[in-house]
Structures are given as C-alpha cells and as structure tokens.
Short mmCIF file of C-alpha atoms and ligand atoms in Angstrom, two decimals:
data_model
loop_
_atom_site.label_atom_id
_atom_site.label_comp_id
_atom_site.label_asym_id
_atom_site.label_seq_id
_atom_site.Cartn_x
_atom_site.Cartn_y
_atom_site.Cartn_z
CA MET A 1 0.00 0.00 0.00
CA VAL A 2 1.25 3.52 -0.70
CA ASP A 3 1.87 5.87 2.18
CA SER A 4 -1.09 8.01 3.12
CA GLY A 5 0.09 11.48 2.21
CA ARG A 6 2.17 13.08 4.92
CA PRO A 7 0.36 15.98 6.55
CA ALA A 8 1.78 19.39 5.67
CA PHE A 9 1.44 20.96 9.10
CA HIS A 10 0.48 18.19 11.54
CA PHE A 11 3.11 16.30 13.49
CA THR A 12 3.71 12.66 12.49
CA PRO A 13 6.43 10.18 13.55
CA PRO A 14 9.41 9.81 11.19
CA VAL A 15 8.56 6.11 10.82
CA ASN A 16 6.19 3.56 12.31
CA TRP A 17 3.65 3.80 15.10
CA MET A 18 2.75 6.80 17.30
CA ASN A 19 -0.01 7.34 19.88
CA ASP A 20 -0.27 9.71 22.87
CA PRO A 21 1.73 12.94 23.26
CA ASN A 22 3.95 12.67 26.37
CA GLY A 23 6.34 14.80 28.40
CA LEU A 24 5.26 18.17 27.01
CA VAL A 25 7.48 20.80 28.58
CA TYR A 26 9.20 24.05 27.63
CA HIS A 27 12.85 24.38 28.63
CA ASN A 28 15.77 26.56 27.51
CA GLY A 29 14.05 27.96 24.43
CA GLU A 30 12.65 24.63 23.23
CA TYR A 31 9.22 23.08 23.34
CA HIS A 32 9.67 19.34 23.90
CA LEU A 33 7.29 16.81 22.47
CA PHE A 34 7.67 13.14 23.38
CA TYR A 35 5.27 10.50 22.20
CA GLN A 36 4.23 6.88 22.54
CA HIS A 37 6.19 5.14 19.84
CA HIS A 38 6.85 1.67 18.47
CA PRO A 39 9.97 2.26 16.36
CA GLU A 40 9.84 -1.08 14.57
CA SER A 41 6.26 -1.48 13.44
CA ILE A 42 3.22 0.41 12.18
CA VAL A 43 1.12 -1.26 14.88
CA TRP A 44 1.26 -0.68 18.64
CA GLY A 45 3.87 -2.78 20.49
CA PRO A 46 6.69 -2.25 23.02
CA MET A 47 6.29 1.41 23.80
CA HIS A 48 9.21 3.86 23.73
CA TRP A 49 9.21 7.64 24.05
CA GLY A 50 9.92 9.23 20.68
CA HIS A 51 11.16 12.82 20.84
CA ALA A 52 11.06 16.08 18.90
CA VAL A 53 11.73 19.75 19.73
CA SER A 54 10.53 23.06 18.35
CA ARG A 55 11.32 26.72 18.98
CA ASP A 56 7.99 28.01 17.65
CA LEU A 57 5.57 25.03 17.84
CA VAL A 58 5.23 25.08 14.03
CA ASP A 59 8.51 23.61 12.72
CA TRP A 60 9.85 20.51 14.47
CA GLN A 61 13.11 18.68 14.66
CA HIS A 62 12.97 14.94 15.26
CA LEU A 63 15.47 13.63 17.80
CA PRO A 64 16.61 10.11 18.71
CA ILE A 65 14.35 8.00 20.92
CA ALA A 66 14.45 9.28 24.51
CA LEU A 67 13.29 6.31 26.61
CA HIS A 68 13.50 2.59 25.83
CA PRO A 69 11.66 -0.30 27.53
CA ASP A 70 13.56 -2.05 30.33
CA GLU A 71 13.11 -4.84 32.90
CA ARG A 72 10.14 -2.97 34.36
CA GLY A 73 8.38 -3.10 31.01
CA MET A 74 7.24 -0.77 28.28
CA ILE A 75 7.43 3.00 28.71
CA PHE A 76 3.81 4.15 28.79
CA SER A 77 2.47 7.69 28.89
CA GLY A 78 3.60 10.37 31.31
CA SER A 79 4.79 13.94 31.62
CA ALA A 80 7.92 16.01 32.20
CA VAL A 81 8.83 18.93 34.44
CA VAL A 82 11.73 21.34 34.91
CA ASP A 83 12.98 20.88 38.48
CA LYS A 84 14.08 24.51 38.91
CA HIS A 85 14.94 24.26 42.60
CA ASN A 86 16.49 20.79 42.53
CA THR A 87 13.79 19.28 44.73
CA ALA A 88 14.67 15.77 43.51
CA GLY A 89 18.43 16.18 43.87
CA PHE A 90 19.17 15.46 40.20
CA GLY A 91 20.49 19.01 39.82
CA ALA A 92 18.91 22.46 39.43
CA ASN A 93 16.93 22.82 36.22
CA ALA A 94 17.13 19.11 35.42
CA LEU A 95 14.41 17.88 33.12
CA VAL A 96 12.56 15.09 34.89
CA ALA A 97 10.22 12.66 33.11
CA ILE A 98 7.57 10.84 35.15
CA PHE A 99 6.09 7.84 33.32
CA THR A 100 4.37 4.50 33.73
CA CYS A 101 6.23 1.25 33.20
CA HIS A 102 3.88 -1.49 32.07
CA LYS A 103 4.65 -5.21 32.23
CA ASP A 104 1.89 -7.83 32.14
CA TYR A 105 -0.48 -5.30 33.69
CA VAL A 106 1.86 -4.46 36.50
CA GLU A 107 1.91 -0.65 36.22
CA THR A 108 4.41 1.40 38.24
CA GLN A 109 5.40 5.08 38.16
CA ASN A 110 9.01 5.91 37.45
CA LEU A 111 11.44 8.78 36.90
CA ALA A 112 14.21 9.59 34.44
CA TYR A 113 16.24 12.80 34.28
CA SER A 114 18.30 14.73 31.75
CA HIS A 115 20.98 17.38 32.10
CA ASP A 116 21.44 18.00 28.39
CA ASP A 117 18.14 19.47 27.23
CA GLY A 118 16.48 16.07 26.93
CA ARG A 119 19.06 14.64 24.51
CA THR A 120 20.05 11.82 26.88
CA TRP A 121 18.21 10.37 29.86
CA THR A 122 19.16 8.47 33.00
CA LYS A 123 16.57 6.33 34.72
CA TYR A 124 16.44 6.96 38.48
CA ALA A 125 18.11 4.14 40.43
CA GLY A 126 15.34 4.21 43.06
CA ASN A 127 12.54 3.40 40.58
CA PRO A 128 9.68 2.82 40.92
CA VAL A 129 8.61 5.90 42.88
CA LEU A 130 5.08 4.54 43.08
CA PRO A 131 4.61 0.75 43.13
CA ALA A 132 1.74 -1.08 41.45
CA GLN A 133 -1.48 -1.29 43.45
CA ASP A 134 -3.48 -4.49 43.68
CA ALA A 135 -6.72 -2.51 43.68
CA TYR A 136 -6.09 -1.16 40.18
CA ARG A 137 -5.26 -3.10 37.04
CA ASN A 138 -5.08 0.24 35.17
CA PHE A 139 -2.87 2.62 37.15
CA ARG A 140 -1.08 4.93 34.81
CA ASP A 141 -0.27 8.09 32.85
CA PRO A 142 1.09 10.46 35.55
CA LYS A 143 0.67 14.15 34.77
CA VAL A 144 2.86 16.12 37.17
CA PHE A 145 3.00 19.89 37.75
CA TRP A 146 4.13 22.33 40.42
CA PHE A 147 1.50 23.86 42.73
CA GLU A 148 2.69 26.69 45.00
CA ASP A 149 5.02 24.63 47.23
CA HIS A 150 4.65 21.02 46.11
CA TRP A 151 4.36 18.70 43.14
CA VAL A 152 0.98 17.27 42.15
CA MET A 153 0.48 14.04 40.21
CA CYS A 154 -2.82 13.11 38.51
CA LEU A 155 -3.02 9.41 37.75
CA ALA A 156 -5.70 7.41 35.93
CA ALA A 157 -6.88 4.37 37.89
CA GLY A 158 -9.82 2.44 36.52
CA ARG A 159 -12.65 4.95 36.12
CA GLN A 160 -11.15 7.45 38.53
CA ILE A 161 -8.37 9.97 38.84
CA LEU A 162 -6.07 9.68 41.85
CA PHE A 163 -4.17 12.73 43.10
CA TYR A 164 -0.79 12.48 44.80
CA ILE A 165 1.48 15.15 46.24
CA SER A 166 5.25 15.24 46.75
CA ARG A 167 8.04 17.62 47.73
CA ASP A 168 10.81 15.83 45.85
CA LEU A 169 9.21 13.86 42.97
CA LYS A 170 10.47 10.66 44.66
CA HIS A 171 8.07 10.24 47.59
CA TRP A 172 4.37 10.49 46.85
CA GLU A 173 1.39 10.60 49.19
CA GLN A 174 -2.16 10.16 47.95
CA SER A 175 -4.20 13.32 48.58
CA SER A 176 -7.61 12.55 47.00
CA ILE A 177 -9.67 10.62 44.44
CA PHE A 178 -12.02 12.11 41.87
CA GLY A 179 -14.59 10.45 39.67
CA ASP A 180 -16.86 8.26 41.73
CA GLY A 181 -20.30 8.54 40.13
CA HIS A 182 -19.17 11.21 37.69
CA SER A 183 -20.05 11.26 34.00
CA ALA A 184 -18.77 8.93 31.26
CA ARG A 185 -18.17 5.56 32.86
CA ASP A 186 -18.36 3.06 30.03
CA ASP A 187 -14.69 2.26 30.03
CA VAL A 188 -11.37 3.05 31.68
CA TRP A 189 -10.15 6.60 32.03
CA GLU A 190 -6.64 7.37 30.82
CA THR A 191 -4.14 10.21 30.37
CA PRO A 192 -5.45 12.85 32.83
CA ASP A 193 -4.40 16.49 32.84
CA LEU A 194 -5.28 19.30 35.23
CA PHE A 195 -4.65 23.03 34.81
CA PRO A 196 -5.96 26.44 35.89
CA LEU A 197 -7.53 28.84 33.39
CA SER A 198 -8.92 32.35 33.59
CA VAL A 199 -12.51 33.00 32.64
CA GLU A 200 -12.34 35.49 29.76
CA THR A 201 -13.45 39.07 30.52
CA SER A 202 -13.63 38.41 34.27
CA ASP A 203 -11.19 37.94 37.13
CA GLU A 204 -12.48 34.46 37.88
CA LYS A 205 -10.41 31.33 37.60
CA ARG A 206 -11.30 27.64 37.37
CA TRP A 207 -9.41 24.37 37.13
CA VAL A 208 -10.03 22.03 34.22
CA LEU A 209 -9.50 18.28 34.53
CA THR A 210 -9.35 16.32 31.27
CA THR A 211 -9.37 12.53 30.89
CA GLY A 212 -9.47 10.10 28.00
CA VAL A 213 -12.32 7.57 28.00
CA TRP A 214 -11.10 4.45 26.19
CA ASN A 215 -14.46 3.47 24.71
CA GLY A 216 -18.03 4.80 24.70
CA ALA A 217 -17.23 8.44 23.89
CA ILE A 218 -19.52 10.87 22.08
CA ALA A 219 -18.47 10.03 18.48
CA GLY A 220 -17.93 6.33 19.24
CA GLY A 221 -14.84 4.64 20.64
CA SER A 222 -12.24 6.75 22.45
CA GLY A 223 -12.76 10.40 23.32
CA THR A 224 -11.86 13.07 25.84
CA GLN A 225 -14.09 14.38 28.59
CA TYR A 226 -13.43 17.32 30.87
CA PHE A 227 -14.59 18.71 34.20
CA ILE A 228 -14.62 22.33 35.35
CA GLY A 229 -14.15 23.08 39.01
CA HIS A 230 -11.75 23.93 41.79
CA PHE A 231 -8.45 22.56 43.02
CA ASP A 232 -6.75 23.44 46.30
CA GLY A 233 -3.48 21.64 45.69
CA ARG A 234 -4.80 18.34 47.04
CA THR A 235 -8.41 17.82 45.92
CA PHE A 236 -10.36 18.54 42.74
CA THR A 237 -14.10 19.23 42.94
CA SER A 238 -16.33 19.63 39.90
CA GLU A 239 -18.78 22.52 39.88
CA ARG A 240 -21.21 20.68 37.61
CA SER A 241 -23.62 17.92 38.60
CA ALA A 242 -22.22 14.39 38.62
CA GLU A 243 -24.38 13.46 35.60
CA THR A 244 -22.98 16.23 33.41
CA VAL A 245 -20.75 14.91 30.65
CA LEU A 246 -18.64 17.48 28.82
CA TRP A 247 -16.78 16.30 25.72
CA MET A 248 -13.75 18.23 24.68
CA ASP A 249 -14.15 17.40 21.01
CA HIS A 250 -17.12 16.01 19.09
CA GLY A 251 -15.18 14.29 16.33
CA ALA A 252 -13.85 10.74 16.56
CA ASP A 253 -10.14 11.59 16.62
CA PHE A 254 -8.98 13.61 19.59
CA TYR A 255 -7.50 11.51 22.34
CA ALA A 256 -5.04 11.62 25.22
CA PRO A 257 -4.46 15.40 25.04
CA GLN A 258 -1.73 16.83 27.21
CA SER A 259 -0.80 20.44 27.92
CA TRP A 260 2.71 21.93 28.07
CA ASN A 261 4.27 22.52 31.46
CA ASN A 262 6.24 25.73 31.87
CA GLU A 263 4.88 27.55 28.79
CA PRO A 264 6.92 30.80 28.77
CA GLU A 265 4.04 33.17 28.00
CA GLY A 266 1.73 31.53 30.54
CA ARG A 267 -0.57 30.22 27.83
CA ARG A 268 -2.23 26.82 28.19
CA LEU A 269 -1.39 24.95 25.01
CA LEU A 270 -2.32 21.34 24.40
CA VAL A 271 -2.20 18.73 21.69
CA GLY A 272 -4.02 15.40 21.21
CA TRP A 273 -3.53 12.20 19.26
CA MET A 274 -5.73 12.19 16.14
CA SER A 275 -6.96 8.63 16.28
CA ASN A 276 -9.26 6.28 18.09
CA TRP A 277 -8.41 2.96 19.74
CA GLN A 278 -11.30 1.34 17.87
CA TYR A 279 -9.50 1.54 14.54
CA ALA A 280 -6.07 3.08 15.21
CA LYS A 281 -4.16 0.05 13.97
CA LEU A 282 -6.33 -0.29 10.85
CA VAL A 283 -6.12 3.17 9.30
CA PRO A 284 -4.43 3.21 5.87
CA ALA A 285 -0.65 3.31 6.37
CA SER A 286 2.55 1.79 5.11
CA THR A 287 5.62 3.37 6.67
CA TRP A 288 4.19 5.59 9.43
CA ARG A 289 0.94 5.68 11.38
CA GLY A 290 -0.52 8.30 13.76
CA ALA A 291 -0.71 12.11 13.76
CA PHE A 292 -1.21 14.83 16.33
CA SER A 293 -3.92 17.47 16.24
CA LEU A 294 -3.20 21.13 15.74
CA ILE A 295 -1.87 22.62 18.93
CA ARG A 296 -4.72 24.44 20.69
CA GLU A 297 -4.78 27.34 23.07
CA VAL A 298 -7.50 26.89 25.68
CA SER A 299 -9.38 29.36 27.85
CA LEU A 300 -12.76 29.62 29.56
CA LYS A 301 -15.81 31.70 28.80
CA LYS A 302 -19.10 32.26 30.59
CA VAL A 303 -22.08 31.53 28.33
CA HIS A 304 -25.54 31.91 29.92
CA ASP A 305 -23.96 31.79 33.39
CA GLU A 306 -22.11 28.53 32.81
CA VAL A 307 -18.38 28.30 32.27
CA HIS A 308 -17.32 26.58 29.02
CA LEU A 309 -14.01 25.56 27.55
CA LEU A 310 -12.83 27.48 24.49
CA GLN A 311 -10.24 25.96 22.17
CA ARG A 312 -8.52 28.00 19.50
CA PRO A 313 -5.87 27.03 16.98
CA LEU A 314 -2.34 28.03 17.94
CA PRO A 315 -1.87 31.64 16.68
CA GLU A 316 1.66 30.82 15.43
CA MET A 317 0.06 28.69 12.68
CA GLN A 318 -0.83 31.91 10.86
CA ARG A 319 2.78 32.02 9.72
CA LEU A 320 1.99 29.21 7.25
CA ARG A 321 -0.66 31.25 5.45
CA ALA A 322 0.15 31.65 1.74
CA GLU A 323 -2.28 32.61 -1.04
CA HIS A 324 -5.37 34.34 0.35
CA PHE A 325 -8.89 34.52 -1.16
CA ARG A 326 -11.56 36.68 0.42
CA TRP A 327 -15.25 37.39 -0.11
CA GLN A 328 -17.28 39.86 1.90
CA GLU A 329 -20.97 40.77 2.25
CA LYS A 330 -22.07 38.17 -0.25
CA THR A 331 -25.41 36.41 -0.72
CA VAL A 332 -25.17 32.79 -1.82
CA GLN A 333 -28.03 30.85 -3.44
CA PRO A 334 -28.51 27.09 -3.70
CA SER A 335 -26.68 25.33 -6.57
CA THR A 336 -23.85 27.84 -6.72
CA ASN A 337 -20.30 27.34 -5.50
CA LEU A 338 -18.31 30.40 -4.61
CA LEU A 339 -15.18 28.30 -4.07
CA ALA A 340 -15.34 26.36 -7.35
CA ASP A 341 -11.96 27.67 -8.58
CA LEU A 342 -10.02 26.73 -5.47
CA HIS A 343 -8.11 23.48 -5.06
CA ALA A 344 -5.83 22.46 -2.21
CA ASP A 345 -5.20 19.69 0.29
CA SER A 346 -3.65 21.98 2.87
CA LEU A 347 -5.72 25.01 3.73
CA GLU A 348 -7.57 27.08 6.29
CA ILE A 349 -11.08 28.52 5.95
CA LEU A 350 -12.77 31.14 8.12
CA ALA A 351 -16.43 31.86 7.37
CA THR A 352 -19.20 33.80 9.10
CA PHE A 353 -22.75 32.92 8.05
CA ALA A 354 -26.21 34.47 8.44
CA TRP A 355 -29.30 33.11 6.61
CA ASP A 356 -32.88 33.61 5.55
CA GLY A 357 -35.86 31.71 7.01
CA ASN A 358 -36.00 28.98 4.36
CA VAL A 359 -32.53 27.55 4.75
CA SER A 360 -32.41 23.91 5.83
CA ARG A 361 -28.64 23.45 5.87
CA PHE A 362 -25.47 25.20 4.78
CA GLY A 363 -21.78 24.59 5.03
CA LEU A 364 -18.58 23.52 3.35
CA ARG A 365 -17.39 20.50 1.43
CA VAL A 366 -13.66 19.90 1.50
CA ARG A 367 -11.34 17.34 -0.10
CA LEU A 368 -13.94 17.17 -2.83
CA GLY A 369 -13.34 14.79 -5.72
CA GLU A 370 -15.45 12.90 -8.20
CA GLU A 371 -16.66 10.44 -5.61
CA GLU A 372 -15.31 11.87 -2.40
CA GLN A 373 -16.17 14.68 -0.04
CA THR A 374 -16.10 15.57 3.62
CA SER A 375 -18.93 17.93 4.62
CA ILE A 376 -19.16 20.30 7.51
CA TYR A 377 -22.68 21.70 7.76
CA TYR A 378 -25.12 23.41 10.04
CA ASP A 379 -28.53 21.75 10.28
CA MET A 380 -31.06 24.54 10.90
CA HIS A 381 -33.89 22.31 12.11
CA GLU A 382 -31.82 20.39 14.59
CA GLN A 383 -29.56 23.35 15.42
CA LYS A 384 -26.59 21.07 15.15
CA LEU A 385 -23.20 21.27 13.58
CA CYS A 386 -22.41 18.07 11.68
CA VAL A 387 -19.33 16.54 10.11
CA ASP A 388 -20.02 13.83 7.55
CA ARG A 389 -17.01 11.72 6.62
CA SER A 390 -19.03 8.78 5.24
CA GLN A 391 -17.77 9.51 1.71
CA SER A 392 -14.45 11.03 2.69
CA GLY A 393 -12.26 8.47 0.87
CA GLN A 394 -11.08 5.12 2.28
CA VAL A 395 -13.61 4.29 4.98
CA ASP A 396 -14.10 0.54 4.84
CA PHE A 397 -11.25 -0.52 7.14
CA HIS A 398 -13.59 -0.33 10.18
CA ASP A 399 -17.39 -0.32 10.64
CA MET A 400 -17.57 2.84 12.70
CA PHE A 401 -15.39 5.03 10.48
CA ALA A 402 -17.96 6.05 7.83
CA ALA A 403 -20.14 8.23 10.05
CA VAL A 404 -21.77 11.60 10.62
CA HIS A 405 -20.78 13.22 13.91
CA SER A 406 -22.82 16.08 15.32
CA ALA A 407 -23.24 18.38 18.31
CA PRO A 408 -25.74 21.07 19.31
CA LEU A 409 -24.65 24.60 18.43
CA LEU A 410 -26.63 27.81 18.87
CA PRO A 411 -25.97 30.87 16.72
CA ILE A 412 -24.36 33.82 18.49
CA ASP A 413 -26.02 37.14 17.54
CA GLY A 414 -27.66 35.31 14.62
CA LEU A 415 -24.34 34.09 13.24
CA ILE A 416 -22.48 30.82 12.91
CA ARG A 417 -18.71 31.07 12.60
CA LEU A 418 -16.58 28.24 11.29
CA HIS A 419 -12.80 27.97 11.32
CA VAL A 420 -11.64 24.88 9.45
CA PHE A 421 -8.21 23.33 8.83
CA VAL A 422 -7.72 20.76 6.11
CA ASP A 423 -4.60 18.64 5.74
CA ALA A 424 -3.61 15.42 3.97
CA VAL A 425 -5.37 13.04 6.36
CA SER A 426 -7.49 15.18 8.65
CA ILE A 427 -9.86 18.05 9.16
CA GLU A 428 -10.40 20.13 12.29
CA VAL A 429 -13.35 22.42 12.87
CA PHE A 430 -13.46 25.22 15.46
CA ALA A 431 -17.00 26.64 15.66
CA ASN A 432 -18.16 29.88 17.28
CA GLU A 433 -14.70 30.97 18.46
CA GLY A 434 -13.78 27.51 19.72
CA LEU A 435 -16.85 26.66 21.82
CA LEU A 436 -17.22 23.46 19.79
CA THR A 437 -14.55 21.46 17.98
CA PHE A 438 -14.44 18.42 15.72
CA SER A 439 -11.25 16.53 14.93
CA GLU A 440 -11.54 13.88 12.27
CA SER A 441 -9.16 11.67 10.33
CA ILE A 442 -9.99 11.23 6.67
CA PHE A 443 -8.24 9.25 3.95
CA PRO A 444 -9.15 10.84 0.61
CA SER A 445 -7.24 10.25 -2.60
CA GLN A 446 -4.60 12.85 -3.30
CA GLN A 447 -6.55 14.19 -6.30
CA SER A 448 -9.59 15.15 -4.18
CA GLN A 449 -8.74 18.79 -3.57
CA GLY A 450 -11.94 20.64 -4.47
CA LEU A 451 -13.90 23.00 -2.23
CA GLU A 452 -17.55 23.95 -2.09
CA LEU A 453 -19.60 26.38 -0.08
CA PHE A 454 -23.23 25.29 -0.23
CA VAL A 455 -26.71 26.12 0.99
CA GLU A 456 -29.98 24.18 0.69
CA GLY A 457 -33.55 25.53 0.86
CA GLY A 458 -32.87 29.29 0.95
CA SER A 459 -30.00 31.73 0.73
CA ILE A 460 -27.18 32.53 3.11
CA PHE A 461 -25.51 35.83 3.70
CA LEU A 462 -21.79 35.61 4.17
CA HIS A 463 -20.33 38.34 6.30
CA SER A 464 -16.96 37.12 5.12
CA VAL A 465 -15.12 34.06 3.89
CA ASP A 466 -11.34 33.80 3.99
CA VAL A 467 -9.51 30.88 2.43
CA PHE A 468 -5.77 30.51 2.91
CA TYR A 469 -3.64 27.94 1.15
CA LEU A 470 -1.09 26.81 3.73
CA ASN A 471 2.62 26.30 3.28
CA PRO A 472 4.06 23.14 4.81
CA ALA A 473 5.70 23.31 8.22
CA ARG A 474 9.27 21.95 8.43
CA PHE A 475 9.83 18.55 10.02
CA GLN A 476 13.54 17.94 10.17
CA MET A 477 14.83 14.40 10.60
CA ALA A 478 17.14 13.44 13.47
CA GLU A 479 20.81 13.47 12.71
CA LYS A 480 22.30 9.98 12.77
CA SER A 481 24.22 9.47 15.98
C1 FRU B 1 -3.82 6.04 26.00
C2 FRU B 1 -2.97 4.86 26.47
C3 FRU B 1 -2.38 5.16 27.84
C4 FRU B 1 -1.13 4.33 27.87
C5 FRU B 1 -0.68 4.39 26.44
C6 FRU B 1 -0.03 3.13 25.95
O1 FRU B 1 -3.96 6.11 24.64
O2 FRU B 1 -3.72 3.67 26.48
O3 FRU B 1 -3.26 4.91 28.91
O4 FRU B 1 -0.17 4.84 28.76
O5 FRU B 1 -1.82 4.67 25.65
O6 FRU B 1 0.54 3.31 24.69
#
C-alpha cells in the first residue's frame, strides 16, 4: 500500500507507530514533544518515548528515541517537568520525566532525568517511585506539575483519577480521588491532565480536569471528557452535577491530550492524538501511522452563566498562510459554489454565516473529488453542527469510520462562525470561536482537492469568507548518531 500522504502541518512520527503525546514541557528555548512510539512497526507494540523539539511550535526537529523499555516493562504515557529548585536532587533545572512502566499489567510510576536538554536520559536508580497497586489493574499516565510549594500528580486508575502530592518527585502521598459517580463511565479513564484557566473578561479562575475515555465516547470509541471546578493543591471538585458529561471534542479523533508545562508566555497549550483505539491500527498506512492534532490554546468563557471551555488554533500557525482569497458581504443561493476555482489539500477557511428563514442546511465541502467529499454543515432544524465523513475516501477498514458526527450549536447574535483546517489526512473544525470542535481523520485520494460552499432551501448571507492555502511546516529528521 502507498503511504497516506504526509500531513503538511500536523506532526507525524518519522517512521512507524505513534499514539499519545507525552512529556510536554518548555525548557531553555525549546518546546519538547515526546510521544508513545513503536519504532519497529506500524502497529502498537513495546512502547518507547519518541522525541522532537521546536522553537515556535510550528517547525519541528525529530530527535533520537528518549526512553527505551527495560526490565520494568514498556514506557507508557507520562509527563515532564523542569525541576528549577532541585527538589529531587538530580540538579537544578534538570528535566525530569515521570512515566508509567507497564509489564503484564503491572503498572508502576518511574522517573528519568536529563541534564542536556532532553538529549540523553538516565533512569532513576530508586525506581519505581510509586509501586503497582493491587486494587487497580489500570494505574497509569502520571501528569505532574508544580502547585505553589509542592508537586501534584494526577493518575488514571480504573474509572477514577487519583491525586498524589510530593516535595521531591520521589516520595508520593495520595491526597484525593475524583470520579466516583461522575459522567462517562463506560470504560477506563486514561491520560489525565489538570490546569488552571482564567474565565475570559472576568477575574475568575477555574481548574479544568481532562481525561481520555477508552471506549463509549460521544463520536464512538475513544474520546476526551473534561470537568470544570476547583483545586486546592490536594483535591479537585467539579462545579457541575455528577451526571454532566462534557466532551472536549465532538469528532472521533482527539485523544489523550496533554498540555505543556512551563509555557513561557503563561498560555495553556495542548495537543491530542488524532486517532481512536477502535481503529487506530487499521487506518491506511505503510511506513508511518498516527498524527497529532493542531496545537490548541485553551481558555474559559461564561455563556448563559455557565463556564465553558474554548479551544482556538495556535496563533503561530498563521505564519503558514500563503495565497489568500476573500469574499465579503455576499449572498449565496442554492446550486452555486463560490469556491469552485479553489483546489488544495492543505488550507484554512474562516467563514461567518447568516441566513434567511427557508434555509435547511449550509456549510462547506472539502477534499472534494469525483466520488469523495467531507462535509461540515449546520442543520437549521436540529440546530446542530455536523461533520459527515461517510464519503471522505477510504472508509471501509472499520465499521464505525464512515459516520456523521454532530453536536448542538446555537448561533451567536444570529451568526455561525466556522474555522476549518484541512490537511492530507485530517480536518479540524473550530466553531463559534472555539466553543465546539471536531477533529476527524480522513483518507481521501490525493486528487480530491476541491472545495464547495453550499446552501440548501434558501440563501445565506456571508459576512466574510477567507480561504488561505497553507505552506508546509518543516519537520527535520534526526541526525544519525
Ligand atoms: C492512552 C494509552 C495510555 C497508555 C498508552 C499506551 O492512549 O492507552 O493509557 O499509557 O496509551 O501506549
């Protein structure tokens, strides 16, 4: 089989298998990105930590593998911190990785440290720092961060998140458990993250806890839920009812997101794996498999007295904008296509729509070919935003892939705003300033590069449409050591 086209601006492994992002940390001018990696196969297997660095989060340099499996097992997901004050005794400003070792379902938490900007790593001789627990078969994915005067670790355990605290990264004491009775409980929770965010245009603050749900998520299979609440350094409490389920993304391909520790501008930036455990090992691939989402900047906003998560594409991505097409104040009737002359498989679209009373649906078709299309449309009757990838290209490798995913969306001031990114094997939709997102893998043929802006039943009024062709980001291979 030929390689699925390499994305132009999404991160992919140099070869073979990749899943979760790991160890996201900023240090000495570099953003580090580690990832779950099987370096010898395009299917999941003995997990290593692959590694790449970037100075601007757009262009990346691949580096040699950072962590290899050992007698304690595979190197599963985890995080990394800068130990500024040498709390662990590995040296001031050491980079410390905290990760799960997995062997026959014995899961322990372990440390490794680096004094050379993450180029080489030493595993701590006193590992594990947290032994396996009989009560939990799944006990993994430590996300560690600094809180005022101590370290905090969030750990996924069954359908719960355990919180631990430490002064030195080596000795951990359990401080609380979150999750009992809360929200999506169909399958195990994985890869937690916890971070504070400001509520836009107010001086309020909340904490957001995110967790992967392995199966049973909103678009089928794996997905990411989140909770909004408060954290006092030891205990997280959700401010919503226990039944509330909040999904971070309504597409099928946004899993195991992690945010960067130590971001120099104080922004909260995160990235997820664009796949789904239901079909991850079946998606078309020959030499590499797995991609990350666009990096997103998150914040909070109050809508009708409730706090919601907002996710926006990383502003630095604007650097890739090339040719620009713009329409303003334009009425569009059914059976016309304003975008008929445009063709690209790497682009960005921003559109703001209003409509007359007869419209039944309107939206965009991307990666359009003779027999292929992926549609993003607003259904007026249902007041839902939908993404239909049932005819997006290769879809028959798994039963649940050819699907329409949808989520409720209300107009704001009578308008729907869409911000869409299209790349070789994915689309991402940010609606109404990031209140709703969809991340979807697609596998169209390379020739399907058409675009359409369509309306059914009545006419739409476009405040503006901007289409940008995007230049590729640079992904530099590791130098042979
Ligand atoms: C999430 C996950 C983690 C685990 C890793 C193994 O996708 O299942 O819980 O650490 O992948 O690769």
